[in-house]
Amino acid sequence: MYRFAIYGKGGIGKSTVTTALSCAFAEMGLRVMQIGCDPKADSTLYLHGGERIETMLNILRKKRSSAELEDLVHTGYQGILCAEAGGPTPGLGCAGRGIAAAFEALEERDAFDLLKPDVILYDVLGDVVCGGFAMPIREGYAERVYIVTSGENMSIYAAANIAMAVDNFRSRGYAALGGLILNRRNVPDERDKVETLASDIHTHIVADLPRENAVSEAEMMKKPVFATAPESGFAEEIRKLARRMIEEY
């Protein structure tokens, strides 16, 4: 089982990248599971035609211990297994603790043993790396962490913080940093800035994704880019990244 966590600051495109990777792995004939770990619960949105699936936290609130595994995990595009942790009511509760509760619910129902995914992708908000947001790193869920960044200053700052968290947990035998995914915003000297970041945190750029209209057009159609523009440059680079992630695992 290949287990990857995709981190990045809000709005950097990590859910777009994660969804595209899920499609690429499915295209390779692998059984894929994508778990959204962002309170917005929109990681798997375009794997379901733009319709949000009900979050695990909402289901657990309503059904509690009677919630079945099929209530928590849904099947989307290309048979990709989808789950959204969800979050608390805004202003009430801790989103990190919500992620922890959702993960515990999957474990209690032997989700991974029963569903038998070949690849698990955790899509994790990376503006803060605390509590539940660090669970994929520290609890042994993921084996490799990839950070999505652009050349924008706040994105680079967030990526450096995420890398620091991964490094702190690695000494305890948890997930290792697999590299940086450059999701271009076409800012000046973008590649140079991200290469400097990679050098500073002792890693490398594993993918350089072009900024293309095909991505926004796919989102307007409420579909993954693999469904609307499978031959686009973005999709081709994602395929290369997926193969690299498997080879370097």
CSV table of C-alpha atoms in Angstrom, one decimal:
chain,number,residue,atom,x,y,z
A,1,MET,CA,0.0,0.0,0.0
A,2,TYR,CA,1.4,3.4,-1.1
A,3,ARG,CA,0.5,6.1,1.4
A,4,PHE,CA,1.1,9.8,0.5
A,5,ALA,CA,0.2,13.1,2.2
A,6,ILE,CA,-0.1,16.2,0.0
A,7,TYR,CA,0.3,19.4,2.0
A,8,GLY,CA,0.2,23.0,1.1
A,9,LYS,CA,-1.2,26.4,2.1
A,10,GLY,CA,-4.9,27.1,1.4
A,11,GLY,CA,-5.6,28.1,-2.2
A,12,ILE,CA,-2.3,26.8,-3.6
A,13,GLY,CA,-4.0,24.1,-5.6
A,14,LYS,CA,-3.2,21.0,-3.4
A,15,SER,CA,-6.7,19.6,-3.9
A,16,THR,CA,-6.4,20.0,-7.7
A,17,VAL,CA,-3.1,18.3,-7.6
A,18,THR,CA,-4.3,15.5,-5.3
A,19,THR,CA,-7.4,14.8,-7.4
A,20,ALA,CA,-5.2,14.7,-10.5
A,21,LEU,CA,-2.8,12.3,-8.9
A,22,SER,CA,-5.7,10.1,-7.8
A,23,CYS,CA,-6.8,10.0,-11.5
A,24,ALA,CA,-3.3,9.2,-12.6
A,25,PHE,CA,-2.9,6.3,-10.2
A,26,ALA,CA,-6.4,5.0,-11.2
A,27,GLU,CA,-5.3,5.2,-14.8
A,28,MET,CA,-2.4,3.0,-13.9
A,29,GLY,CA,-4.8,0.4,-12.7
A,30,LEU,CA,-4.4,1.0,-9.0
A,31,ARG,CA,-7.2,1.1,-6.5
A,32,VAL,CA,-7.1,4.6,-5.1
A,33,MET,CA,-8.5,6.2,-1.9
A,34,GLN,CA,-8.5,10.0,-1.4
A,35,ILE,CA,-9.1,11.5,2.0
A,36,GLY,CA,-9.8,15.2,2.4
A,37,CYS,CA,-8.4,16.7,5.6
A,38,ASP,CA,-9.5,20.3,5.1
A,39,PRO,CA,-12.5,21.7,7.1
A,40,LYS,CA,-13.9,23.0,3.7
A,41,ALA,CA,-14.5,19.4,2.7
A,42,ASP,CA,-13.9,20.1,-1.0
A,43,SER,CA,-11.0,17.8,-1.8
A,44,THR,CA,-13.1,15.3,-3.7
A,45,LEU,CA,-15.5,17.8,-5.1
A,46,TYR,CA,-14.7,17.2,-8.8
A,47,LEU,CA,-14.6,13.5,-8.4
A,48,HIS,CA,-18.4,13.8,-7.8
A,49,GLY,CA,-19.4,16.2,-10.6
A,50,GLY,CA,-19.1,19.2,-8.3
A,51,GLU,CA,-21.4,17.8,-5.6
A,52,ARG,CA,-20.0,17.6,-2.0
A,53,ILE,CA,-20.1,14.3,-0.3
A,54,GLU,CA,-21.3,14.3,3.3
A,55,THR,CA,-18.4,14.6,5.7
A,56,MET,CA,-17.4,11.8,8.1
A,57,LEU,CA,-17.9,14.2,11.1
A,58,ASN,CA,-21.5,15.0,10.0
A,59,ILE,CA,-22.3,11.4,9.6
A,60,LEU,CA,-20.8,10.5,13.0
A,61,ARG,CA,-22.7,13.3,14.7
A,62,LYS,CA,-26.0,11.9,13.3
A,63,LYS,CA,-25.4,8.2,13.5
A,64,ARG,CA,-22.6,7.9,16.0
A,65,SER,CA,-21.5,4.3,16.5
A,66,SER,CA,-24.2,3.0,14.1
A,67,ALA,CA,-22.4,4.7,11.1
A,68,GLU,CA,-21.2,2.0,8.7
A,69,LEU,CA,-18.1,2.2,6.5
A,70,GLU,CA,-20.2,2.6,3.4
A,71,ASP,CA,-21.7,5.7,5.1
A,72,LEU,CA,-18.2,7.3,5.5
A,73,VAL,CA,-16.6,6.4,2.1
A,74,HIS,CA,-18.0,7.1,-1.3
A,75,THR,CA,-17.1,6.0,-4.8
A,76,GLY,CA,-16.3,8.7,-7.4
A,77,TYR,CA,-14.8,9.1,-10.8
A,78,GLN,CA,-12.9,6.1,-12.1
A,79,GLY,CA,-13.9,4.1,-9.0
A,80,ILE,CA,-11.8,6.4,-6.7
A,81,LEU,CA,-12.8,5.9,-3.0
A,82,CYS,CA,-13.5,9.3,-1.5
A,83,ALA,CA,-13.8,10.5,2.1
A,84,GLU,CA,-14.0,14.0,3.6
A,85,ALA,CA,-13.1,14.5,7.3
A,86,GLY,CA,-15.0,17.7,7.6
A,87,GLY,CA,-14.8,20.1,10.5
A,88,PRO,CA,-16.7,21.7,13.3
A,89,THR,CA,-19.3,24.5,13.1
A,90,PRO,CA,-17.3,27.7,12.4
A,91,GLY,CA,-16.2,29.2,15.7
A,92,LEU,CA,-16.9,26.1,17.7
A,93,GLY,CA,-14.5,23.2,18.2
A,94,CYS,CA,-11.1,22.3,16.8
A,95,ALA,CA,-10.7,21.3,13.2
A,96,GLY,CA,-7.6,19.3,14.1
A,97,ARG,CA,-9.5,17.2,16.6
A,98,GLY,CA,-12.2,16.7,13.9
A,99,ILE,CA,-9.6,15.1,11.6
A,100,ALA,CA,-8.4,12.9,14.5
A,101,ALA,CA,-12.0,11.7,15.1
A,102,ALA,CA,-12.6,10.9,11.4
A,103,PHE,CA,-9.3,8.9,11.2
A,104,GLU,CA,-10.3,7.0,14.4
A,105,ALA,CA,-13.7,6.2,12.8
A,106,LEU,CA,-12.0,4.7,9.7
A,107,GLU,CA,-9.6,2.6,11.9
A,108,GLU,CA,-12.5,1.3,14.1
A,109,ARG,CA,-14.2,0.1,10.9
A,110,ASP,CA,-11.0,-1.5,9.5
A,111,ALA,CA,-11.4,0.7,6.4
A,112,PHE,CA,-8.1,0.0,4.9
A,113,ASP,CA,-8.2,-3.7,5.4
A,114,LEU,CA,-11.7,-4.0,4.0
A,115,LEU,CA,-11.4,-1.6,1.1
A,116,LYS,CA,-7.9,-2.7,0.2
A,117,PRO,CA,-6.7,0.5,-1.6
A,118,ASP,CA,-3.3,0.3,-3.4
A,119,VAL,CA,-2.8,4.0,-3.0
A,120,ILE,CA,-4.0,6.4,-0.2
A,121,LEU,CA,-3.7,10.1,-0.7
A,122,TYR,CA,-4.3,12.5,2.2
A,123,ASP,CA,-5.1,16.1,1.1
A,124,VAL,CA,-4.1,18.2,4.1
A,125,LEU,CA,-4.4,21.9,4.8
A,126,GLY,CA,-0.9,23.2,5.5
A,127,ASP,CA,-1.3,26.8,6.8
A,128,VAL,CA,-0.9,25.3,10.3
A,129,VAL,CA,0.7,22.0,11.1
A,130,CYS,CA,-0.7,21.2,14.6
A,131,GLY,CA,-2.7,18.5,16.2
A,132,GLY,CA,-5.0,16.7,13.8
A,133,PHE,CA,-3.5,18.5,10.8
A,134,ALA,CA,-0.2,16.7,11.6
A,135,MET,CA,-1.8,13.2,12.0
A,136,PRO,CA,-0.9,12.0,8.5
A,137,ILE,CA,2.7,12.8,9.4
A,138,ARG,CA,2.9,11.6,13.0
A,139,GLU,CA,0.6,8.7,13.4
A,140,GLY,CA,2.0,6.5,10.6
A,141,TYR,CA,-0.8,7.0,8.1
A,142,ALA,CA,1.4,8.4,5.4
A,143,GLU,CA,4.9,7.3,4.4
A,144,ARG,CA,5.8,10.2,2.2
A,145,VAL,CA,4.9,13.9,2.4
A,146,TYR,CA,4.8,16.1,-0.7
A,147,ILE,CA,4.4,19.9,-0.4
A,148,VAL,CA,2.6,21.9,-3.1
A,149,THR,CA,4.0,25.4,-3.5
A,150,SER,CA,4.4,28.2,-5.9
A,151,GLY,CA,7.0,31.0,-6.0
A,152,GLU,CA,4.8,33.3,-4.0
A,153,ASN,CA,6.2,34.4,-0.7
A,154,MET,CA,3.4,33.1,1.6
A,155,SER,CA,3.3,29.8,-0.2
A,156,ILE,CA,7.1,29.4,0.3
A,157,TYR,CA,6.8,30.4,3.9
A,158,ALA,CA,4.1,27.8,4.5
A,159,ALA,CA,6.1,25.1,2.7
A,160,ALA,CA,9.1,25.8,4.9
A,161,ASN,CA,7.0,25.4,8.0
A,162,ILE,CA,5.5,22.1,6.8
A,163,ALA,CA,9.0,20.8,6.0
A,164,MET,CA,10.1,21.7,9.5
A,165,ALA,CA,7.2,19.7,11.0
A,166,VAL,CA,8.0,16.7,8.8
A,167,ASP,CA,11.7,16.9,9.8
A,168,ASN,CA,10.7,17.1,13.5
A,169,PHE,CA,8.5,14.0,13.3
A,170,ARG,CA,10.9,12.0,11.0
A,171,SER,CA,13.3,11.5,14.0
A,172,ARG,CA,10.5,9.5,15.6
A,173,GLY,CA,10.2,7.2,12.6
A,174,TYR,CA,7.2,8.9,11.0
A,175,ALA,CA,6.7,10.1,7.4
A,176,ALA,CA,9.6,11.4,5.3
A,177,LEU,CA,9.6,14.4,2.9
A,178,GLY,CA,9.3,13.2,-0.7
A,179,GLY,CA,9.8,16.7,-2.3
A,180,LEU,CA,8.2,19.8,-3.5
A,181,ILE,CA,5.6,20.1,-6.2
A,182,LEU,CA,5.9,23.4,-8.0
A,183,ASN,CA,2.4,24.5,-9.0
A,184,ARG,CA,3.2,27.6,-11.1
A,185,ARG,CA,1.6,31.0,-10.6
A,186,ASN,CA,4.0,32.5,-13.1
A,187,VAL,CA,5.5,35.0,-10.6
A,188,PRO,CA,9.0,36.4,-11.4
A,189,ASP,CA,11.9,34.0,-10.9
A,190,GLU,CA,9.5,31.3,-9.7
A,191,ARG,CA,11.6,28.3,-10.4
A,192,ASP,CA,14.7,29.9,-8.8
A,193,LYS,CA,12.8,30.8,-5.7
A,194,VAL,CA,11.4,27.3,-5.2
A,195,GLU,CA,14.9,25.8,-6.0
A,196,THR,CA,16.3,28.0,-3.2
A,197,LEU,CA,13.6,26.7,-0.8
A,198,ALA,CA,14.4,23.1,-1.8
A,199,SER,CA,18.0,23.7,-1.1
A,200,ASP,CA,17.2,25.3,2.3
A,201,ILE,CA,15.1,22.3,3.4
A,202,HIS,CA,17.4,19.7,1.9
A,203,THR,CA,14.9,18.3,-0.7
A,204,HIS,CA,14.2,18.7,-4.4
A,205,ILE,CA,11.5,19.7,-6.8
A,206,VAL,CA,9.7,16.5,-8.0
A,207,ALA,CA,7.3,18.1,-10.4
A,208,ASP,CA,7.0,21.5,-12.2
A,209,LEU,CA,3.3,21.9,-13.1
A,210,PRO,CA,2.4,24.4,-15.8
A,211,ARG,CA,-0.2,27.0,-15.3
A,212,GLU,CA,-2.8,26.2,-17.9
A,213,ASN,CA,-6.4,27.2,-18.7
A,214,ALA,CA,-7.3,23.5,-19.0
A,215,VAL,CA,-7.3,23.3,-15.2
A,216,SER,CA,-9.7,26.2,-14.6
A,217,GLU,CA,-11.9,25.0,-17.5
A,218,ALA,CA,-12.2,21.6,-16.0
A,219,GLU,CA,-13.2,23.1,-12.7
A,220,MET,CA,-15.9,25.2,-14.5
A,221,MET,CA,-17.2,21.9,-15.8
A,222,LYS,CA,-17.0,20.4,-12.3
A,223,LYS,CA,-14.8,17.6,-13.5
A,224,PRO,CA,-11.1,16.6,-12.9
A,225,VAL,CA,-8.7,17.7,-15.7
A,226,PHE,CA,-8.1,14.1,-16.5
A,227,ALA,CA,-11.7,13.9,-17.7
A,228,THR,CA,-11.8,17.1,-19.7
A,229,ALA,CA,-8.2,17.5,-21.0
A,230,PRO,CA,-6.3,14.2,-20.6
A,231,GLU,CA,-3.6,15.3,-23.1
A,232,SER,CA,-2.9,18.6,-21.5
A,233,GLY,CA,0.5,19.5,-20.3
A,234,PHE,CA,-0.7,19.6,-16.7
A,235,ALA,CA,-2.1,16.0,-17.0
A,236,GLU,CA,1.1,14.8,-18.6
A,237,GLU,CA,3.3,16.2,-15.8
A,238,ILE,CA,1.0,14.7,-13.2
A,239,ARG,CA,1.4,11.3,-14.8
A,240,LYS,CA,5.2,11.7,-14.6
A,241,LEU,CA,4.9,12.7,-11.0
A,242,ALA,CA,2.7,9.7,-10.1
A,243,ARG,CA,5.2,7.3,-11.7
A,244,ARG,CA,8.0,9.0,-9.8
A,245,MET,CA,6.2,8.8,-6.5
A,246,ILE,CA,5.8,5.0,-6.9
A,247,GLU,CA,9.4,4.5,-8.0
A,248,GLU,CA,10.8,6.6,-5.1
A,249,TYR,CA,8.6,5.1,-2.4
